[in-house]
């Protein structure tokens, strides 16, 4: 039995439908690409925000610790300051003494 060829109108409709689907796909391609790019940027920025918040917490902790009287006293001692009534002694040659002691008494 010979196959009948569909009428030209139905072939034309099919091609128009395919063309319409391709047009819609092309029209959605750029916004979809933009959406995915924006989503990726948002995820990376969220990671940056998390790390910056953690850094901020660490810096706030350091600031709170630095404002204690003990930390202030340590800083003052490092600068060579003493309390009223104390005497400041400057000992020189400690590193040489440690080195000499380490070579004379190894491991001890």
Short mmCIF file of C-alpha atoms in Angstrom, two decimals:
data_model
loop_
_atom_site.label_atom_id
_atom_site.label_comp_id
_atom_site.label_asym_id
_atom_site.label_seq_id
_atom_site.Cartn_x
_atom_site.Cartn_y
_atom_site.Cartn_z
CA UNK A 1 0.00 0.00 0.00
CA UNK A 2 1.42 3.39 -0.93
CA UNK A 3 1.81 5.97 1.76
CA UNK A 4 -0.05 9.16 1.29
CA UNK A 5 1.86 12.32 1.71
CA UNK A 6 0.35 14.74 4.28
CA UNK A 7 -1.07 17.92 2.88
CA UNK A 8 1.22 20.89 2.56
CA UNK A 9 -0.73 22.83 5.14
CA UNK A 10 0.00 20.30 7.89
CA UNK A 11 3.71 20.21 6.95
CA UNK A 12 3.77 24.01 7.08
CA UNK A 13 2.07 23.96 10.52
CA UNK A 14 4.65 21.50 11.84
CA UNK A 15 7.54 23.65 10.65
CA UNK A 16 5.92 26.75 12.11
CA UNK A 17 5.51 24.95 15.43
CA UNK A 18 9.19 23.90 15.40
CA UNK A 19 10.22 27.46 14.50
CA UNK A 20 8.07 28.86 17.31
CA UNK A 21 9.62 26.45 19.83
CA UNK A 22 13.12 27.41 18.66
CA UNK A 23 12.26 31.11 18.91
CA UNK A 24 10.97 30.70 22.46
CA UNK A 25 14.12 28.73 23.38
CA UNK A 26 16.33 31.47 21.94
CA UNK A 27 14.36 34.17 23.77
CA UNK A 28 14.76 32.31 27.08
CA UNK A 29 18.48 31.51 26.65
CA UNK A 30 19.93 34.90 27.60
CA UNK A 31 17.71 35.52 30.67
CA UNK A 32 18.36 31.97 31.84
CA UNK A 33 22.12 32.46 31.46
CA UNK A 34 21.88 35.76 33.33
CA UNK A 35 19.85 34.11 36.11
CA UNK A 36 22.38 31.30 36.55
CA UNK A 37 25.28 33.75 36.56
CA UNK A 38 23.55 35.91 39.16
CA UNK A 39 22.79 32.86 41.28
CA UNK A 40 26.48 31.86 41.18
CA UNK A 41 27.56 35.41 42.11
CA UNK A 42 25.09 35.43 44.99
CA UNK A 43 26.49 32.16 46.35
CA UNK A 44 30.07 33.45 46.19
CA UNK A 45 29.08 36.74 47.85
CA UNK A 46 27.28 34.83 50.60
CA UNK A 47 30.52 32.93 51.24
CA UNK A 48 32.42 36.21 51.44
CA UNK A 49 29.86 37.59 53.88
CA UNK A 50 30.20 34.50 56.09
CA UNK A 51 33.99 34.77 56.17
CA UNK A 52 33.85 38.53 56.85
CA UNK A 53 31.42 37.97 59.72
CA UNK A 54 33.75 35.37 61.22
CA UNK A 55 36.69 37.77 60.85
CA UNK A 56 34.64 40.54 62.48
CA UNK A 57 33.82 38.29 65.46
CA UNK A 58 37.51 37.38 65.85
CA UNK A 59 38.54 41.05 65.72
CA UNK A 60 35.86 42.01 68.24
CA UNK A 61 37.13 39.26 70.56
CA UNK A 62 40.70 40.55 70.20
CA UNK A 63 39.53 44.09 70.87
CA UNK A 64 37.66 43.02 73.99
CA UNK A 65 40.73 41.11 75.23
CA UNK A 66 43.02 44.06 74.45
CA UNK A 67 40.92 46.38 76.58
CA UNK A 68 41.42 44.37 79.78
CA UNK A 69 43.71 45.72 82.51
CA UNK A 70 45.99 42.67 82.16
CA UNK A 71 46.49 43.28 78.44
CA UNK A 72 47.16 46.95 79.06
CA UNK A 73 49.77 46.07 81.66
CA UNK A 74 51.45 43.54 79.32
CA UNK A 75 51.65 46.17 76.60
CA UNK A 76 53.09 48.72 79.00
CA UNK A 77 55.71 46.22 80.22
CA UNK A 78 56.70 45.48 76.61
CA UNK A 79 57.29 49.20 76.15
CA UNK A 80 59.55 49.22 79.22
CA UNK A 81 57.16 51.01 81.55
CA UNK A 82 57.10 50.17 85.26
CA UNK A 83 54.67 50.88 88.06
CA UNK A 84 55.48 53.57 90.60
CA UNK A 85 57.92 52.18 93.17
CA UNK A 86 59.20 49.35 90.93
CA UNK A 87 62.73 49.21 89.59
CA UNK A 88 63.51 48.49 85.98
CA UNK A 89 66.37 46.08 85.36
CA UNK A 90 67.74 45.68 81.85
CA UNK A 91 69.56 42.37 81.45
CA UNK A 92 71.78 42.08 78.41
CA UNK A 93 73.23 38.97 76.80
CA UNK A 94 70.42 36.56 77.66
CA UNK A 95 70.37 34.99 74.21
CA UNK A 96 74.15 34.40 74.38
CA UNK A 97 73.77 32.87 77.86
CA UNK A 98 70.98 30.56 76.64
CA UNK A 99 73.10 29.52 73.66
CA UNK A 100 76.15 28.85 75.85
CA UNK A 101 74.10 26.91 78.36
CA UNK A 102 72.51 24.85 75.57
CA UNK A 103 75.93 23.90 74.15
CA UNK A 104 77.39 23.03 77.58
CA UNK A 105 74.31 21.09 78.79
CA UNK A 106 72.63 19.66 75.69
CA UNK A 107 69.07 18.48 76.27
CA UNK A 108 68.89 19.96 79.72
#
